[in-house]
XYZ file of C-alpha atoms in Angstrom:
554
model
C 20.479 -88.706 36.702
C 22.805 -91.387 35.422
C 22.951 -92.149 31.703
C 22.626 -95.832 32.275
C 19.337 -95.141 34.068
C 17.785 -93.516 31.068
C 18.755 -95.798 28.109
C 15.084 -95.771 27.134
C 15.667 -92.221 25.732
C 17.178 -93.553 22.551
C 16.921 -90.296 20.746
C 19.450 -88.547 23.040
C 22.272 -90.336 21.177
C 20.683 -91.023 17.861
C 21.940 -90.297 14.319
C 18.945 -88.998 12.376
C 18.849 -89.333 8.589
C 16.155 -87.424 6.625
C 15.217 -88.740 3.266
C 12.388 -88.382 0.544
C 11.127 -91.802 -0.614
C 10.422 -90.200 -4.019
C 14.078 -89.310 -4.691
C 15.891 -92.016 -2.778
C 15.883 -95.244 -4.774
C 13.513 -96.315 -7.643
C 13.108 -100.211 -7.665
C 10.305 -100.530 -10.307
C 11.971 -98.112 -12.802
C 8.967 -95.762 -13.155
C 11.072 -92.704 -12.269
C 9.849 -92.388 -8.733
C 11.674 -93.685 -5.701
C 9.620 -96.163 -3.677
C 9.510 -98.058 -0.400
C 10.962 -101.204 -1.921
C 13.899 -99.190 -3.227
C 14.532 -97.814 0.331
C 14.270 -101.288 1.779
C 17.123 -102.326 -0.576
C 19.291 -99.509 0.618
C 18.914 -99.933 4.439
C 22.180 -101.588 4.719
C 23.855 -98.374 3.346
C 22.207 -96.397 6.214
C 23.045 -99.029 8.854
C 26.706 -99.002 7.751
C 26.673 -95.259 7.884
C 25.735 -95.346 11.502
C 22.183 -94.115 11.182
C 19.848 -95.108 14.010
C 16.799 -93.128 13.067
C 15.331 -92.630 9.622
C 13.102 -89.549 9.081
C 10.795 -89.966 6.123
C 9.432 -86.926 4.386
C 5.750 -87.065 3.351
C 4.755 -90.128 1.398
C 0.943 -89.939 1.739
C -1.217 -89.496 -1.370
C -0.784 -85.990 -2.832
C -1.287 -83.924 -5.947
C 2.402 -83.137 -5.457
C 2.181 -79.381 -5.739
C 4.366 -78.817 -2.758
C 6.670 -81.868 -2.882
C 4.285 -84.025 -0.981
C 3.350 -81.498 1.779
C -0.068 -81.190 0.200
C -1.726 -84.277 1.517
C -5.084 -85.807 0.465
C -5.172 -88.715 2.812
C -3.456 -88.848 6.210
C -3.874 -92.628 6.449
C -2.554 -93.720 3.064
C 0.470 -94.103 0.940
C 0.937 -92.459 -2.484
C 0.563 -95.385 -4.863
C 3.586 -94.276 -6.821
C 5.639 -94.934 -3.708
C 4.214 -98.153 -2.317
C 1.601 -99.371 0.167
C 0.768 -99.630 3.807
C 2.078 -103.109 3.924
C 5.467 -101.922 2.658
C 5.502 -99.246 5.419
C 4.966 -101.900 8.048
C 7.667 -104.089 6.441
C 10.090 -101.206 6.290
C 9.734 -100.388 9.929
C 10.303 -103.990 10.880
C 13.363 -104.446 8.619
C 14.811 -101.164 9.868
C 14.447 -102.403 13.475
C 16.307 -105.562 12.530
C 19.225 -103.301 11.564
C 19.088 -101.088 14.688
C 17.131 -98.182 13.209
C 13.833 -96.621 14.064
C 11.627 -94.740 11.663
C 9.887 -91.380 12.245
C 7.691 -89.608 9.641
C 6.714 -86.100 8.739
C 3.480 -84.988 10.509
C 1.808 -82.455 8.348
C -1.554 -81.505 9.868
C -1.673 -77.818 10.076
C -3.150 -77.926 6.616
C -4.507 -80.271 3.887
C -4.416 -80.197 0.134
C -7.348 -78.436 -1.392
C -8.144 -81.789 -2.988
C -8.561 -83.492 0.313
C -12.065 -84.934 0.648
C -12.622 -82.830 3.720
C -11.980 -79.547 1.784
C -13.779 -80.729 -1.286
C -16.880 -81.161 0.950
C -16.278 -77.969 2.978
C -16.354 -75.694 -0.126
C -19.687 -77.055 -1.456
C -21.688 -74.881 0.843
C -21.503 -72.806 4.023
C -23.392 -75.661 5.813
C -21.319 -78.534 4.332
C -20.438 -81.370 6.842
C -16.713 -80.506 6.902
C -17.063 -76.755 6.670
C -15.819 -76.160 10.169
C -12.716 -78.288 9.602
C -11.276 -75.077 7.993
C -11.153 -71.331 8.753
C -13.623 -69.148 6.899
C -14.358 -65.461 7.018
C -16.582 -63.093 5.174
C -13.784 -60.546 4.952
C -10.178 -60.993 5.841
C -8.994 -58.994 8.787
C -7.194 -55.842 8.206
C -4.143 -56.969 10.196
C -2.977 -60.110 8.257
C -0.242 -62.500 9.134
C 2.846 -62.436 6.885
C 2.858 -65.076 4.119
C 5.342 -67.895 4.607
C 6.288 -67.607 0.891
C 6.756 -64.037 0.022
C 6.762 -63.441 -3.740
C 4.643 -66.440 -4.337
C 1.687 -65.652 -2.188
C 0.513 -62.070 -1.411
C -2.106 -62.974 1.233
C -2.912 -65.808 3.586
C -6.579 -65.542 2.679
C -8.116 -66.807 -0.597
C -11.650 -66.211 -1.855
C -13.698 -69.278 -2.672
C -16.150 -67.975 -5.244
C -18.695 -70.807 -4.803
C -19.524 -69.768 -1.152
C -18.337 -66.228 -1.195
C -16.100 -66.660 1.789
C -12.378 -66.532 2.236
C -10.366 -69.533 3.617
C -7.052 -69.318 5.599
C -3.950 -70.721 4.077
C -0.677 -69.881 6.009
C 1.339 -71.655 3.221
C 0.186 -71.913 -0.458
C -3.362 -71.229 -1.392
C -3.805 -74.948 -2.363
C -3.015 -75.807 1.258
C -6.043 -74.682 3.408
C -5.330 -74.469 7.184
C -7.166 -76.829 9.420
C -9.229 -75.376 12.270
C -7.799 -76.648 15.472
C -10.460 -74.922 17.403
C -12.716 -77.667 16.159
C -12.666 -80.716 18.514
C -13.245 -83.041 15.685
C -10.112 -81.814 13.935
C -8.129 -82.356 17.029
C -9.505 -85.834 17.238
C -8.546 -86.502 13.674
C -5.003 -85.451 14.500
C -4.821 -87.806 17.473
C -6.226 -90.702 15.301
C -3.646 -90.008 12.742
C -0.742 -90.256 15.338
C -2.320 -93.472 16.700
C -2.646 -95.034 13.307
C 1.096 -94.632 12.301
C 2.273 -95.789 15.734
C 0.377 -99.013 15.222
C 2.400 -99.494 11.972
C 5.674 -99.372 13.902
C 6.509 -95.684 13.563
C 8.665 -94.361 16.455
C 7.604 -90.746 16.323
C 6.961 -87.670 14.206
C 8.839 -84.671 12.841
C 6.080 -82.099 13.421
C 5.910 -79.604 10.595
C 5.546 -75.870 11.274
C 4.490 -76.329 14.960
C 3.520 -72.685 15.670
C 1.046 -72.776 12.799
C -0.280 -76.190 13.943
C -1.417 -74.939 17.411
C -2.343 -71.371 16.419
C -6.175 -70.957 16.821
C -8.128 -68.991 14.276
C -8.058 -65.214 14.602
C -10.565 -64.095 17.237
C -11.256 -67.548 18.582
C -10.352 -68.256 22.190
C -9.420 -71.915 22.922
C -7.435 -71.081 26.089
C -3.727 -71.903 26.055
C -2.996 -73.331 22.603
C 0.072 -75.238 24.170
C -2.469 -77.347 25.988
C -3.268 -78.949 22.644
C 0.469 -79.789 22.171
C 0.513 -81.284 25.726
C -2.477 -83.349 24.856
C -0.674 -84.651 21.881
C 2.345 -85.618 23.848
C 0.179 -87.307 26.546
C -1.602 -89.284 23.797
C 1.719 -90.230 22.227
C 3.236 -91.537 25.448
C 0.115 -93.443 26.229
C 0.371 -95.294 22.931
C 4.210 -95.577 22.823
C 6.398 -94.535 25.661
C 9.525 -94.491 23.311
C 7.968 -92.294 20.593
C 9.178 -88.775 20.068
C 7.921 -85.444 18.656
C 10.667 -83.620 16.818
C 9.374 -80.102 16.221
C 10.126 -77.464 13.531
C 9.942 -74.254 15.697
C 11.956 -71.470 14.139
C 11.692 -69.095 17.029
C 13.992 -67.390 19.545
C 15.296 -69.583 22.354
C 13.090 -68.189 25.016
C 10.019 -68.957 22.906
C 11.272 -72.336 22.009
C 11.229 -73.168 25.757
C 7.443 -72.809 25.700
C 7.363 -75.721 23.089
C 9.411 -78.031 25.136
C 7.182 -77.232 28.174
C 8.080 -74.960 31.008
C 9.136 -76.447 34.361
C 5.970 -77.316 36.334
C 3.932 -77.821 33.077
C 3.418 -81.209 31.312
C 5.977 -81.798 28.545
C 5.290 -80.922 24.867
C 7.838 -81.494 22.194
C 10.602 -83.997 22.769
C 13.264 -82.415 20.461
C 13.559 -79.119 18.533
C 15.815 -78.124 15.761
C 18.392 -75.391 16.645
C 17.712 -72.982 13.816
C 19.607 -70.102 15.502
C 22.686 -72.241 15.854
C 22.531 -73.308 12.179
C 22.232 -69.743 11.048
C 25.105 -68.648 13.317
C 27.213 -71.404 11.869
C 26.871 -69.970 8.301
C 27.731 -66.446 9.523
C 30.786 -67.908 11.213
C 31.788 -69.686 7.996
C 31.240 -66.543 5.945
C 33.498 -64.512 8.294
C 35.883 -67.314 9.147
C 35.191 -66.207 12.725
C 33.920 -68.703 15.353
C 32.353 -66.010 17.515
C 28.794 -65.868 16.091
C 28.378 -69.580 16.665
C 30.008 -69.468 20.066
C 27.657 -66.733 21.106
C 24.633 -68.563 19.887
C 25.689 -71.741 21.703
C 26.251 -69.824 24.881
C 22.713 -68.479 24.706
C 21.162 -71.832 24.375
C 18.882 -72.462 27.368
C 19.556 -75.457 29.549
C 17.008 -78.231 28.918
C 15.557 -80.852 31.082
C 17.071 -84.357 30.634
C 13.972 -85.512 28.770
C 14.395 -82.768 26.100
C 16.931 -82.359 23.340
C 18.250 -80.041 20.621
C 18.616 -81.383 17.219
C 21.587 -80.031 15.211
C 21.619 -79.818 11.349
C 23.741 -78.310 8.595
C 21.102 -78.630 5.886
C 17.496 -79.634 5.615
C 14.991 -80.170 2.850
C 13.790 -76.558 2.790
C 15.677 -73.386 1.947
C 18.580 -72.670 4.199
C 16.792 -69.984 6.135
C 18.721 -66.946 7.486
C 15.647 -65.181 8.806
C 17.019 -64.758 12.350
C 20.080 -62.941 11.214
C 20.168 -59.204 10.847
C 19.736 -57.725 7.426
C 23.482 -56.950 7.137
C 24.454 -60.381 8.490
C 22.179 -62.029 6.031
C 23.766 -60.143 3.230
C 27.194 -61.171 4.390
C 26.154 -64.869 4.071
C 24.404 -64.251 0.691
C 27.658 -62.674 -0.697
C 29.768 -65.509 0.491
C 27.584 -68.404 -0.367
C 24.793 -67.380 -2.707
C 26.244 -64.606 -4.923
C 23.827 -65.403 -7.774
C 20.081 -64.528 -7.767
C 18.873 -68.078 -8.395
C 20.671 -69.239 -5.273
C 18.357 -67.137 -3.123
C 14.668 -67.544 -2.196
C 12.008 -65.548 -0.348
C 14.595 -62.968 0.547
C 15.724 -65.050 3.474
C 17.135 -68.325 2.343
C 19.700 -70.225 0.206
C 18.838 -73.187 -2.121
C 22.246 -74.786 -2.175
C 23.974 -77.667 -0.497
C 27.122 -77.260 1.708
C 29.878 -78.478 -0.576
C 29.291 -76.113 -3.417
C 28.874 -73.252 -1.024
C 32.345 -74.047 0.451
C 33.820 -74.397 -3.179
C 34.323 -78.134 -2.560
C 37.092 -77.565 -0.012
C 37.364 -80.919 1.786
C 38.962 -79.355 4.795
C 36.114 -76.902 5.512
C 33.433 -79.468 4.570
C 34.853 -82.055 7.110
C 35.315 -79.317 9.800
C 31.616 -78.522 9.511
C 30.463 -82.097 9.783
C 32.850 -82.576 12.772
C 30.959 -79.636 14.360
C 27.607 -81.270 13.538
C 28.463 -84.528 15.352
C 30.288 -82.864 18.245
C 27.883 -80.117 19.227
C 25.655 -81.032 22.258
C 22.446 -82.589 20.927
C 21.399 -85.027 18.256
C 22.875 -84.805 14.694
C 20.458 -84.773 11.764
C 21.718 -85.514 8.218
C 19.919 -84.844 4.982
C 20.244 -87.563 2.403
C 23.247 -87.228 0.171
C 25.269 -85.169 2.709
C 27.284 -88.259 3.498
C 28.824 -88.211 -0.008
C 28.924 -84.439 -0.534
C 26.050 -84.097 -3.074
C 25.503 -80.698 -4.713
C 22.368 -78.945 -5.889
C 20.818 -78.670 -9.357
C 20.295 -75.057 -10.048
C 18.148 -75.844 -13.015
C 15.383 -76.984 -10.665
C 13.272 -74.149 -9.172
C 13.477 -73.028 -5.633
C 13.740 -75.527 -2.904
C 13.700 -78.412 -5.471
C 17.338 -77.523 -6.161
C 18.448 -79.597 -3.217
C 15.875 -82.366 -3.541
C 17.546 -84.223 -6.399
C 17.821 -88.105 -6.773
C 20.241 -89.890 -4.455
C 23.477 -90.559 -6.297
C 24.360 -94.275 -5.929
C 26.580 -94.855 -8.817
C 28.310 -93.027 -11.634
C 26.052 -94.632 -14.198
C 22.786 -93.462 -15.845
C 20.593 -91.454 -13.512
C 23.181 -91.950 -10.751
C 21.939 -95.474 -10.246
C 18.715 -94.041 -8.849
C 16.467 -95.437 -11.594
C 16.609 -97.183 -14.908
C 13.745 -95.011 -16.301
C 14.509 -92.629 -19.090
C 15.640 -89.301 -17.832
C 12.547 -87.499 -18.931
C 10.447 -89.749 -16.545
C 12.520 -88.970 -13.385
C 10.800 -87.225 -10.621
C 13.782 -84.873 -10.499
C 17.089 -84.494 -12.257
C 20.568 -84.809 -10.793
C 23.101 -81.975 -11.263
C 25.162 -81.973 -14.449
C 28.251 -80.078 -13.126
C 31.106 -81.118 -11.059
C 28.657 -82.567 -8.527
C 27.055 -84.878 -11.136
C 26.792 -88.613 -10.337
C 29.789 -89.522 -12.386
C 31.898 -87.444 -9.961
C 29.921 -87.883 -6.624
C 28.358 -91.222 -5.826
C 28.136 -93.827 -3.055
C 29.725 -96.668 -5.121
C 33.017 -94.656 -5.670
C 33.275 -93.766 -1.975
C 32.320 -97.110 -0.410
C 35.907 -98.544 -0.398
C 37.839 -95.318 -0.272
C 39.221 -94.775 3.136
C 39.755 -91.133 2.424
C 36.288 -90.481 1.091
C 33.710 -88.184 2.754
C 31.498 -91.239 3.234
C 34.263 -92.950 5.235
C 34.668 -89.838 7.286
C 31.027 -89.444 8.073
C 30.942 -93.168 9.118
C 33.829 -92.460 11.451
C 32.206 -89.436 12.941
C 29.109 -91.466 13.653
C 31.188 -94.138 15.405
C 33.048 -91.563 17.558
C 29.725 -89.746 18.339
C 27.955 -92.952 19.358
C 30.865 -93.822 21.688
C 30.736 -90.356 23.337
C 27.377 -90.290 25.152
C 28.426 -87.036 26.800
C 27.476 -85.289 23.496
C 23.865 -86.263 23.855
C 23.585 -86.077 27.549
C 26.016 -83.617 28.988
C 26.105 -79.875 29.797
C 27.836 -77.424 27.492
C 30.513 -74.897 28.345
C 32.033 -72.689 25.564
C 35.705 -72.399 26.385
C 37.758 -69.250 26.017
C 40.321 -69.555 23.253
C 41.795 -66.137 22.786
C 41.405 -66.599 19.087
C 38.379 -65.349 17.112
C 38.603 -68.051 14.563
C 38.577 -70.988 16.990
C 35.658 -72.519 18.813
C 36.356 -74.769 21.751
C 33.537 -76.385 23.796
C 33.377 -78.848 26.605
C 30.480 -81.225 27.324
C 30.313 -82.716 30.833
C 28.225 -85.786 31.872
C 28.448 -88.282 34.601
C 30.479 -90.522 32.288
C 33.212 -87.893 31.699
C 34.177 -84.831 29.925
C 34.315 -84.364 26.148
C 36.192 -81.495 24.437
C 36.146 -80.379 20.829
C 38.133 -77.677 19.085
C 37.420 -76.273 15.596
C 39.351 -73.767 13.535
C 37.308 -71.625 11.130
C 40.429 -70.076 9.564
C 42.694 -71.098 6.600
C 45.700 -70.927 8.790
C 47.111 -73.521 11.272
C 47.266 -72.357 14.850
C 48.032 -73.375 18.413
C 45.341 -72.522 20.997
C 45.688 -72.730 24.791
C 42.761 -74.138 26.674
C 41.906 -74.144 30.303
C 40.007 -77.383 30.962
C 39.618 -76.812 34.667
C 40.878 -78.925 37.553
C 41.817 -82.450 36.906
C 42.806 -85.388 39.159
C 46.556 -86.031 39.226
C 47.935 -88.149 36.355
C 44.878 -87.261 34.224
C 45.299 -87.149 30.518
C 43.649 -85.690 27.370
C 42.927 -88.568 24.977
C 42.639 -87.828 21.216
C 39.502 -89.606 19.890
C 40.792 -89.760 16.283
C 44.292 -90.866 17.089
C 46.208 -93.080 19.582
C 47.536 -90.058 21.410
C 47.278 -88.799 24.995
C 48.498 -85.576 26.503
C 49.177 -85.158 30.192
C 47.177 -82.575 32.043
C 48.522 -80.603 34.941
C 46.319 -80.048 38.036
C 45.249 -76.666 36.617
C 43.893 -78.292 33.415
C 45.838 -76.099 30.942
C 47.008 -77.503 27.549
C 48.088 -76.293 24.181
C 46.204 -77.729 21.179
C 47.577 -77.712 17.618
C 45.063 -77.196 14.821
C 45.501 -77.438 11.043
C 43.887 -74.937 8.782
C 40.148 -75.595 9.091
C 41.211 -78.250 11.549
C 39.312 -80.049 14.225
C 40.133 -82.145 17.278
C 38.037 -84.301 19.532
C 39.270 -85.217 23.139
C 38.105 -86.884 26.270
C 39.486 -86.109 29.641
C 40.517 -89.513 31.167
C 41.261 -89.690 34.913
C 43.324 -92.518 36.427
C 40.348 -94.595 37.658
C 38.421 -94.134 34.339
C 37.948 -97.643 32.982
C 36.199 -96.692 29.794
C 37.863 -97.163 26.385
C 39.244 -93.942 25.189
């Protein structure tokens, strides 16, 4: 399959940028970000190289879980804007070459959603069967998602004397997907947002979404996911489902859709690779990441891995062993407030790496060069830090830092009215902000822009097949990505010492060269494909193998 034959699969070479409307840009100075503020900052994202904006939940909410407790799946929280502004945003983003996807959170609702308010009135209420109720919780209970905050996934509703299921917080009752009416509501929600110009959905907690109630047989629960994908493609052939599936690789394949079965999710986050990355950083040893990448299953061309360094939740380490997790905790979260749920870290990357620009840039070079689609969390492009004074996950969900002025240029409201507070340490807005980095060629912002350009001009990264190359050095990761347009090679040094590594790139045509993608340098390749590569401390190099008849720009 030639890349040029599948240009409709835009997400294979996208740059995804996740942001929260509430903390991105406040245009009416009420302390909350809003759609109008985002619209005025679209040029920043376009110049960064973003091609897909992922919006965290913006629907009406009591805001007890940062917007993930929704009371109306078809609306917009009035603090943030209106449906008209959503439609206007998607159109304006398209004008600048960016699509918009949104969070899809329908494995539960807020307990203040009209459905649940009706359901809890009586056992015969109209929406009772939209949720999962039992007289007594089963003896074998699922583990809570938030240990230490919830001690059970069942909550007694005193009015009706039954317990309702909540896989997350008790104020987020689970929807009952065994009910066809609920499945219809989920499909209607997808169709509604597609009509407003949305190009897809980041599907929250997918295993919980398709899990039927205990003891209820609905057949293969994956058939529901297949139905969603079929419905999505009927309504919009270009739309995507980007799934949050934090499971081992072999189980993730079930969520893509096994060969012979209809497709399910379009893309999935590589949680295992992310966790291995932090173990490699803690050890200054590339082998954990190399081993994880080597275990990645090969995907069909219509599927894709999404790579990330940081997301909006805790930096979960749940797939590491207990001893490995403790290594990462000791290296990057030595204080108790930095840890959450016994499995995760509530810090951003730069403070974890002590602000070392060499390591920070090496990590983002990895993000953009690993096979798959890179996903950025807002503020990563300027090296924002966390605010440890905000509890739990909120530590990394602070206002975007646009200037060094009051409130970081996010809002002109008084600080006490802000939805969240920026950090006050060395990562405060007066030290880290967009304005200061915009015209600085040596800034992290300029570097991320350059990475995005190099990534977008290297379609092998999104389309090709991965080989992890032998380096003979524990601290060095080398990988090759091969596609019908050529061969891409990247080398990364996890150690604080410069080194020279010998690579075997395989047979090459006579007079082939290795072209450096960050410099005007080429290196001759002999027919055996062997070459020595020099790396700085925490250094990185990107190359392309160019054969004599290759007419592409290098």
